[in-house]
Amino acid sequence: MMTTSAFEILGPIMVGPSSSHTAGALRIALVARSLAPKGLRNVEFSLYNSFSHTYRGHGSDRALVAGMLGLAPDDARVRDSFALARKAGLKFSFVEAGDDAGRHPNTVRIVMRSDSGEEISLVGESVGGGRIRIGAINGVRVEISGDYPTLFVTHLDRPGVLASLTGALSASSSNIATMRTYRERRGGSAHTVFELDDGIDPDLLSGLSAAPNVVSARVVDIPGSSHVSPETHLRLGFNDGAELLALCRRGRTSIGGAMRRREEELESHEDVDARMAHVLEVMRDETTGPIERPERSLGGLIGGQARSLLDRGEELAGGLLGTTLTKAAAYAMATLERSATMGVIVAAPTAGSAGVVPGAVLAVSESLGSTDEEVRRALWNACAIGAVVARNASVAGAEGGCQAEVGSAAAMAASAVAELMGATPEVCLSAASTAIANLLGLVCDPVRGLVEYPCQNRNAIGVANALVAAQLALSGVLDPLPFDEVVAAMKSVGDALPQSLRETALGGLAATASARTATSRCASCGLCG
């Protein structure tokens, strides 16, 4: 059953500009840091596919170094990580490994070397929205996504070693969910990956590390993971739109209400309302701060457009967008400006589409005079829609194009706005279906590999699409296709897109002559100096 937390859909709270290429890259490096040899002095990052083509524009390089320093995804010092690493005496280098169809679109291989010559390597994949997966450790193929607490044990290939390891786990009352052993050669080194049902006791780890024939025992902790097994049965869980509707009917609740109760069941130790209140707080800041204080983006292509839109709003809104949509579009554009300066935002569900949900929900809620509780319920609704899309299709531009990012965000926003205005769960899902259908096939073609243009404008379009889809559904103009079939169609279209149109900056607008020579200075408004 799907165990994705709501705060991995509206989240992580992170430094921009890209959830997969910045937050995801940083999280991979955090895992690498946890496995690093003592006396770490040198790190080499080999970047593949989309990572290889866009890592500078997306800030992946700074994020990877920041992760090796132990910085969190929302630490404003991420943008200064190179200087911090040099101050700490950590050497680093980047290898553009190019395209490899056999690897995930966002793949990095990290090789860590100590001053004594010890070397440890890790291959990580950023799968969208800041979520990651570890594909190899020290050349051993693994598949670690954080669903279970995980141990990686390096040991000698000797008779009885596995028995002693499993015996130690049994003695500590640790139940093994999965176990995989790989050996380099008979009688040589071997590696065993244990996924456990429960947490890992520090005494167990130290005991294993000191055991005969054991070289090392390390915990592989995936940042942002819930450590809830996909085998877990959630009483309030769901995997798709049909199951979500059934859950709402049984509980006689809205989509937002159902998602909140599911999160309470999933994260029983967390104050989920306080966490969502913090998400709302960051969203309000990211949508208004750049309007009040415009700042040019790191790539120089955007900065000040959100304020320009609002400044002309009174003059133009009456005959064009109207007050609410003008504000919603400005809020969405402001969020991308904040992200493009490596400021702190909420990925929703990604950084590249982060403006759509807050832009739509906050602008509409301000027009309605909604309470904070009502706004939070709408955000819970958005989480439910995003979770279904993430499970059954993708929210990553490198996997499914911009339809997977802005399209998914528009679906989340359309459903959330519909609930904010009192719609039933069925009407909310219809709004989400229409929003996805309207952007089906939208490609991801960031100019110069930056999450700036056309990303900012597409967030504004995503907001407009969401509000149109919501109003259609609320007016009784329901989408004729079930939400789950629309999501499946989006996945099939995304799978069919060539790699050049999936966040590699090799096709679409990014491949035009003007884009290849695009100035690093935005010339649209002059507000940023």
XYZ file of C-alpha atoms in Angstrom:
529
model
C 0.000 0.000 0.000
C 1.158 3.553 -0.700
C 2.938 4.956 2.352
C 4.095 8.311 0.964
C 3.797 11.060 3.542
C 1.809 14.181 2.736
C 4.946 16.151 3.498
C 6.805 14.477 0.666
C 4.107 15.823 -1.681
C 3.881 19.297 -0.175
C 7.539 19.145 0.652
C 10.313 18.971 1.261
C 10.750 22.498 2.501
C 13.953 23.243 0.683
C 16.349 25.636 -0.961
C 15.575 25.980 -4.678
C 15.688 25.773 -7.568
C 14.870 22.070 -8.212
C 13.430 19.385 -5.961
C 14.937 16.514 -7.942
C 18.191 18.220 -8.912
C 18.778 20.239 -5.736
C 16.965 18.685 -2.756
C 17.214 15.170 -4.187
C 20.890 15.577 -4.997
C 21.567 16.914 -1.516
C 19.756 13.983 0.078
C 21.798 11.481 -1.940
C 24.963 13.164 -0.696
C 23.664 13.030 2.883
C 23.365 9.257 2.528
C 26.884 9.129 1.091
C 28.164 11.186 4.016
C 26.688 8.651 6.450
C 28.742 5.919 4.745
C 31.920 7.960 4.225
C 35.301 6.660 5.413
C 36.964 8.317 8.375
C 39.240 11.170 7.416
C 37.278 12.009 4.259
C 39.313 14.346 2.086
C 38.165 13.988 -1.522
C 34.816 13.445 -3.241
C 34.203 12.849 -6.941
C 30.691 13.205 -8.374
C 29.969 11.523 -11.723
C 26.729 12.861 -13.191
C 24.552 11.013 -15.705
C 21.727 11.924 -18.096
C 19.691 14.950 -16.960
C 22.034 15.529 -14.022
C 24.962 15.693 -16.429
C 23.340 18.260 -18.709
C 21.765 20.630 -16.177
C 23.630 20.311 -12.880
C 25.022 23.842 -12.872
C 21.738 25.559 -13.676
C 19.837 23.461 -11.161
C 22.376 23.966 -8.388
C 22.983 20.206 -8.208
C 26.715 20.765 -7.798
C 26.273 23.040 -4.789
C 23.637 20.716 -3.342
C 25.849 17.633 -3.621
C 28.703 19.374 -1.848
C 26.265 20.718 0.761
C 25.060 17.192 1.463
C 28.617 15.997 1.988
C 28.949 18.786 4.568
C 25.788 17.651 6.345
C 23.640 20.671 5.474
C 19.863 20.200 5.425
C 17.795 20.804 2.248
C 16.339 24.013 3.718
C 19.671 25.455 4.902
C 20.297 28.816 3.220
C 24.035 28.041 3.247
C 23.566 25.497 0.437
C 24.352 28.193 -2.115
C 27.702 28.817 -0.360
C 28.676 25.148 -0.091
C 31.759 25.384 -2.323
C 33.363 27.983 -0.067
C 32.342 26.055 3.049
C 33.887 22.853 1.669
C 37.166 24.550 0.835
C 37.257 26.030 4.324
C 36.705 22.543 5.744
C 39.511 21.109 3.609
C 37.206 18.925 1.509
C 38.260 18.585 -2.121
C 35.568 17.892 -4.705
C 35.261 17.449 -8.454
C 32.540 16.788 -11.025
C 32.579 14.442 -14.007
C 30.007 14.920 -16.770
C 29.428 11.247 -17.541
C 26.833 11.989 -20.228
C 23.894 9.860 -21.299
C 23.368 6.264 -20.250
C 20.019 4.738 -21.177
C 20.568 2.018 -18.601
C 20.500 4.505 -15.736
C 17.737 6.606 -14.192
C 17.515 10.123 -15.713
C 18.817 11.691 -12.486
C 21.777 9.550 -11.444
C 24.981 10.421 -9.616
C 27.888 8.187 -8.613
C 29.770 9.467 -5.591
C 33.279 8.226 -4.841
C 34.664 9.186 -1.422
C 38.342 8.861 -0.557
C 39.992 9.250 2.828
C 43.448 10.574 3.607
C 44.511 6.966 4.278
C 43.417 5.842 0.805
C 40.168 4.091 1.778
C 37.517 4.429 -0.927
C 33.735 4.056 -0.690
C 31.316 4.590 -3.567
C 27.577 5.049 -3.845
C 25.144 5.413 -6.744
C 22.017 7.443 -6.071
C 18.937 8.287 -8.104
C 16.678 11.287 -7.583
C 13.219 10.067 -8.530
C 11.243 13.310 -8.249
C 9.931 15.715 -5.647
C 13.077 15.327 -3.547
C 12.613 11.572 -3.150
C 15.656 9.383 -3.748
C 16.745 5.786 -4.163
C 20.170 4.218 -3.625
C 21.139 1.882 -6.465
C 24.623 0.694 -5.505
C 27.104 0.801 -2.628
C 30.745 -0.078 -3.268
C 29.759 -1.474 -6.642
C 27.131 -3.755 -5.118
C 23.729 -3.326 -6.739
C 21.075 -2.520 -4.148
C 17.643 -0.937 -4.188
C 17.164 1.107 -1.046
C 14.304 3.595 -0.975
C 13.848 4.028 2.763
C 10.704 1.947 3.099
C 12.521 -0.035 5.798
C 15.320 0.775 8.249
C 18.354 -0.591 6.398
C 21.714 -2.059 7.417
C 24.616 -2.453 4.981
C 27.167 -4.932 6.318
C 30.518 -5.648 4.656
C 32.048 -8.919 5.811
C 34.286 -11.772 4.760
C 32.819 -14.648 2.770
C 33.249 -17.319 5.432
C 31.044 -20.206 6.595
C 28.801 -19.201 9.480
C 29.089 -15.421 9.050
C 25.517 -14.967 7.855
C 24.273 -17.199 10.652
C 26.063 -15.052 13.220
C 24.663 -11.860 11.694
C 21.085 -13.093 11.625
C 21.557 -14.489 15.121
C 22.635 -11.079 16.391
C 19.581 -9.491 14.802
C 17.323 -12.110 16.339
C 18.887 -11.608 19.760
C 18.090 -7.890 19.544
C 14.459 -8.691 18.604
C 14.977 -7.241 15.120
C 12.761 -8.861 12.516
C 14.261 -9.116 9.019
C 11.931 -7.973 6.230
C 14.390 -8.677 3.396
C 17.996 -9.837 3.196
C 20.276 -9.855 0.155
C 23.902 -10.994 0.078
C 26.434 -10.276 -2.660
C 30.025 -11.449 -2.782
C 32.876 -10.195 -4.900
C 34.494 -13.639 -5.117
C 34.530 -16.879 -3.171
C 36.356 -16.404 0.098
C 36.722 -12.663 -0.464
C 34.611 -9.711 0.589
C 30.829 -9.927 0.710
C 28.058 -7.452 1.382
C 24.686 -8.076 2.991
C 21.767 -5.651 2.978
C 19.249 -6.130 5.776
C 15.897 -4.340 5.680
C 14.256 -4.511 9.097
C 10.688 -4.057 10.236
C 11.696 -1.825 13.130
C 14.350 0.733 13.989
C 18.022 -0.136 14.435
C 19.354 -0.166 17.988
C 22.743 1.631 18.328
C 23.995 -1.236 20.526
C 23.154 -3.688 17.736
C 25.142 -1.615 15.253
C 28.221 -1.411 17.467
C 27.969 -5.128 18.235
C 27.820 -6.062 14.566
C 30.735 -3.755 13.741
C 32.907 -5.532 16.315
C 31.854 -9.062 15.328
C 34.417 -11.514 13.875
C 34.766 -11.409 10.078
C 32.766 -8.150 9.862
C 34.562 -5.271 8.144
C 31.892 -2.641 8.733
C 28.215 -2.245 9.568
C 26.448 0.951 8.577
C 22.912 2.290 8.716
C 21.626 3.530 5.354
C 19.175 6.269 6.268
C 17.167 7.837 3.430
C 16.280 11.452 4.319
C 12.580 12.178 4.048
C 11.495 8.543 4.077
C 8.764 7.468 6.458
C 10.312 4.036 7.177
C 6.822 2.618 6.811
C 6.846 -0.659 4.924
C 4.768 -0.796 1.719
C 3.429 -4.043 3.176
C 1.873 -2.061 6.012
C -1.902 -2.072 5.965
C -3.221 1.410 6.591
C -6.812 1.379 7.740
C -7.226 4.770 6.073
C -4.893 4.122 3.150
C -5.472 4.276 -0.601
C -3.506 3.656 -3.785
C -5.534 5.432 -6.460
C -8.422 7.783 -7.036
C -11.090 5.095 -6.875
C -9.866 3.913 -3.476
C -9.634 7.523 -2.294
C -13.274 8.136 -3.227
C -14.333 4.934 -1.480
C -12.453 6.030 1.639
C -14.203 9.409 1.597
C -17.602 7.761 1.239
C -16.974 5.325 4.093
C -15.727 8.061 6.368
C -18.243 10.641 5.137
C -15.436 13.117 4.786
C -13.766 15.315 2.218
C -10.559 14.417 0.391
C -8.662 16.820 2.627
C -10.184 15.283 5.736
C -9.371 11.758 4.574
C -5.754 12.657 3.800
C -5.245 14.325 7.155
C -6.574 11.285 9.020
C -4.378 9.006 6.907
C -1.331 11.098 7.802
C -2.178 10.803 11.488
C -2.272 7.026 11.104
C 0.962 7.002 9.084
C 2.909 9.366 11.347
C 1.347 8.728 14.751
C 4.253 10.394 16.579
C 3.991 13.643 14.599
C 1.844 16.718 15.163
C 0.554 16.754 11.607
C -1.435 19.967 12.053
C 1.652 21.846 13.230
C 3.621 20.556 10.248
C 0.931 21.649 7.801
C 0.738 25.029 9.526
C 4.478 25.408 8.903
C 3.992 24.501 5.230
C 1.340 27.214 4.987
C 3.631 29.715 6.708
C 6.451 29.090 4.208
C 4.000 29.273 1.293
C 2.755 32.671 2.401
C 6.300 33.970 2.606
C 7.433 32.538 -0.736
C 4.427 34.012 -2.566
C 4.710 37.539 -1.160
C 8.367 38.167 -0.286
C 9.639 38.319 -3.884
C 6.830 40.741 -4.795
C 7.782 43.085 -1.976
C 11.534 42.678 -2.552
C 12.302 41.528 -6.110
C 15.658 39.840 -6.581
C 17.340 38.670 -9.755
C 17.676 34.917 -10.148
C 21.041 33.186 -10.125
C 20.724 32.510 -13.847
C 19.591 36.053 -14.560
C 16.541 35.124 -16.654
C 13.844 36.080 -14.139
C 13.299 38.475 -11.271
C 10.600 41.103 -10.773
C 7.970 39.651 -13.118
C 5.562 38.816 -10.289
C 5.587 42.401 -9.083
C 5.153 43.692 -12.634
C 2.060 41.537 -13.057
C 0.491 42.904 -9.878
C 1.511 46.488 -10.641
C -0.429 46.333 -13.913
C -3.193 44.267 -12.347
C -5.647 47.075 -11.634
C -5.289 48.353 -15.184
C -5.490 44.990 -16.973
C -7.322 42.542 -14.711
C -10.815 43.837 -15.405
C -10.641 43.034 -19.086
C -8.364 40.007 -18.876
C -7.614 37.723 -15.931
C -9.693 39.242 -13.163
C -8.434 40.096 -9.689
C -8.186 36.580 -8.220
C -6.408 34.977 -11.160
C -4.047 37.944 -11.492
C -3.067 37.552 -7.847
C -2.807 33.760 -8.180
C -0.511 34.035 -11.198
C 1.637 36.644 -9.449
C 1.936 34.437 -6.363
C 2.953 31.477 -8.521
C 5.566 33.515 -10.373
C 6.902 34.941 -7.113
C 7.488 31.435 -5.776
C 9.623 30.577 -8.805
C 11.595 33.784 -8.280
C 12.260 32.804 -4.673
C 13.309 29.325 -5.778
C 15.593 30.633 -8.533
C 17.599 32.646 -5.997
C 18.136 29.448 -3.977
C 15.670 30.754 -1.414
C 13.526 28.524 0.802
C 10.298 27.176 -0.717
C 7.894 24.264 -0.386
C 8.169 21.746 -3.228
C 4.570 21.298 -4.391
C 5.035 18.601 -5.546
C 8.347 19.751 -7.048
C 10.356 22.954 -6.952
C 9.820 23.510 -10.672
C 6.056 23.546 -10.130
C 6.110 24.981 -6.612
C 4.080 28.093 -7.413
C 0.880 26.494 -8.689
C -0.671 25.129 -5.484
C 0.122 28.086 -3.197
C -0.716 30.574 -5.940
C -4.164 29.124 -6.568
C -5.091 28.171 -3.010
C -3.902 31.364 -1.324
C -5.398 33.728 -3.896
C -8.784 31.998 -3.822
C -8.770 31.717 -0.025
C -8.076 35.440 0.276
C -10.972 36.202 -2.061
C -13.267 33.934 -0.037
C -12.013 35.054 3.372
C -11.217 31.442 4.276
C -9.890 30.516 7.708
C -6.455 28.964 8.154
C -8.140 25.675 9.023
C -10.010 25.724 5.718
C -6.818 26.532 3.822
C -4.966 23.691 5.535
C -7.780 21.295 4.628
C -7.423 22.352 0.992
C -3.684 21.672 1.207
C -4.378 18.197 2.613
C -6.585 17.664 -0.430
C -3.721 18.680 -2.723
C -1.463 16.175 -0.957
C -3.882 13.332 -1.655
C -4.060 14.120 -5.370
C -0.290 14.481 -5.634
C 0.300 11.209 -3.805
C -1.922 9.305 -6.240
C -0.167 10.864 -9.245
C 3.295 10.202 -7.796
C 2.453 6.548 -7.170
C 0.760 5.791 -10.483
C 2.610 8.097 -12.882
C 5.338 10.595 -11.968
C 5.815 14.131 -10.704
C 9.369 14.401 -12.069
C 10.148 16.362 -15.218
C 13.082 14.065 -15.951
C 10.670 11.123 -16.081
C 7.469 12.560 -17.538
C 8.141 16.062 -18.844
C 6.549 19.247 -17.540
C 3.114 17.609 -17.639
C 4.380 15.570 -14.678
C 5.378 18.712 -12.784
C 3.093 21.625 -13.655
C 0.364 19.238 -14.836
C 0.387 17.374 -11.529
C 0.543 20.626 -9.566
C -2.416 22.002 -11.529
C -4.423 18.875 -10.713
C -3.559 19.256 -7.034
C -4.507 22.935 -7.083
C -7.756 22.386 -9.001
C -8.942 19.763 -6.546
C -7.840 21.828 -3.543
C -9.631 24.954 -4.761
C -12.757 22.931 -5.497
C -12.767 21.616 -1.921
C -12.137 25.115 -0.604
C -15.359 26.110 -2.363
C -17.346 23.223 -0.924
C -17.123 20.619 -3.692
C -17.694 16.913 -3.119
C -14.782 14.479 -3.527
C -16.192 13.391 -6.900
C -16.208 16.971 -8.181
C -12.685 17.525 -6.841
C -11.361 14.521 -8.766
C -13.117 15.702 -11.908
C -11.370 19.062 -11.588
C -8.048 17.260 -11.181
C -8.726 15.130 -14.266
C -9.469 18.177 -16.393
C -6.349 19.967 -15.187
C -4.108 17.057 -16.207
C -5.891 16.562 -19.528
C -5.394 20.230 -20.417
C -1.601 19.978 -20.084
C -1.110 16.445 -21.381
C 2.111 16.213 -23.370
C 3.700 19.393 -22.000
C 7.460 18.982 -22.332
C 10.232 19.960 -19.921
C 12.730 22.149 -21.785
C 14.413 24.562 -19.353
C 16.456 27.171 -21.188
C 20.143 26.891 -20.250
C 19.142 24.115 -17.859
C 17.767 26.691 -15.417
C 14.505 26.373 -13.497
C 13.598 29.872 -14.648
C 12.271 30.119 -18.199
C 9.799 28.829 -19.337
C 9.186 27.374 -15.866
C 7.985 30.607 -14.273
C 5.446 31.325 -17.011
C 4.255 27.731 -16.971
C 3.522 28.028 -13.268
C 1.285 30.979 -14.109
C -0.406 28.883 -16.803
C -0.731 26.033 -14.300
C -2.625 28.337 -11.934
C -4.951 29.500 -14.710
C -5.534 25.905 -15.763
C -6.315 24.893 -12.172
C -8.877 27.642 -11.652
C -10.565 26.956 -14.989
C -10.692 23.226 -14.227
C -12.127 23.883 -10.760
C -14.809 26.226 -12.073
C -15.770 23.798 -14.832
C -16.234 20.987 -12.326
C -18.098 23.185 -9.845
C -20.400 24.267 -12.686
C -21.305 20.668 -13.452
C -19.012 20.361 -16.477
C -17.475 17.110 -15.287
C -14.602 15.322 -16.978
C -15.913 12.222 -18.785
C -12.836 10.132 -17.932
C -12.099 8.721 -14.463
C -9.164 10.333 -12.691
C -7.174 7.093 -12.605
C -7.436 6.666 -16.371
C -6.272 10.240 -16.932
C -3.278 9.630 -14.658
C -2.476 6.428 -16.566
C -2.648 8.354 -19.835
C -0.239 10.943 -18.465
C 2.214 8.192 -17.581
C 2.024 6.638 -21.040
C 2.580 10.024 -22.683
C 5.505 10.759 -20.370
C 7.084 7.406 -21.146
C 6.802 8.205 -24.860
C 8.558 11.572 -24.618
C 12.137 11.523 -25.923
C 14.905 12.221 -23.449
C 15.552 15.577 -25.123
C 12.165 16.772 -23.838
C 12.554 15.507 -20.282
C 14.598 18.099 -18.380
C 17.844 17.671 -20.282
C 17.759 21.139 -21.899
C 18.485 19.442 -25.242
C 15.161 20.022 -27.004
C 12.123 22.263 -27.263
C 12.659 25.901 -26.326
C 16.044 25.061 -24.825
C 17.354 24.070 -28.258
C 16.395 27.289 -30.059
C 19.145 29.548 -31.351
C 18.233 32.381 -28.991
C 18.099 30.058 -25.989
C 21.608 28.814 -26.664
C 22.877 32.383 -26.518
C 20.431 33.627 -23.864
C 21.806 36.513 -21.868
C 22.301 36.045 -18.176
C 20.600 39.385 -17.634
C 16.812 39.630 -17.582
C 15.561 42.715 -19.386
C 11.856 42.610 -18.637
C 11.196 44.991 -15.775
C 14.273 46.683 -14.356
C 13.052 46.297 -10.772
C 16.019 44.287 -9.580
C 18.703 46.760 -10.589
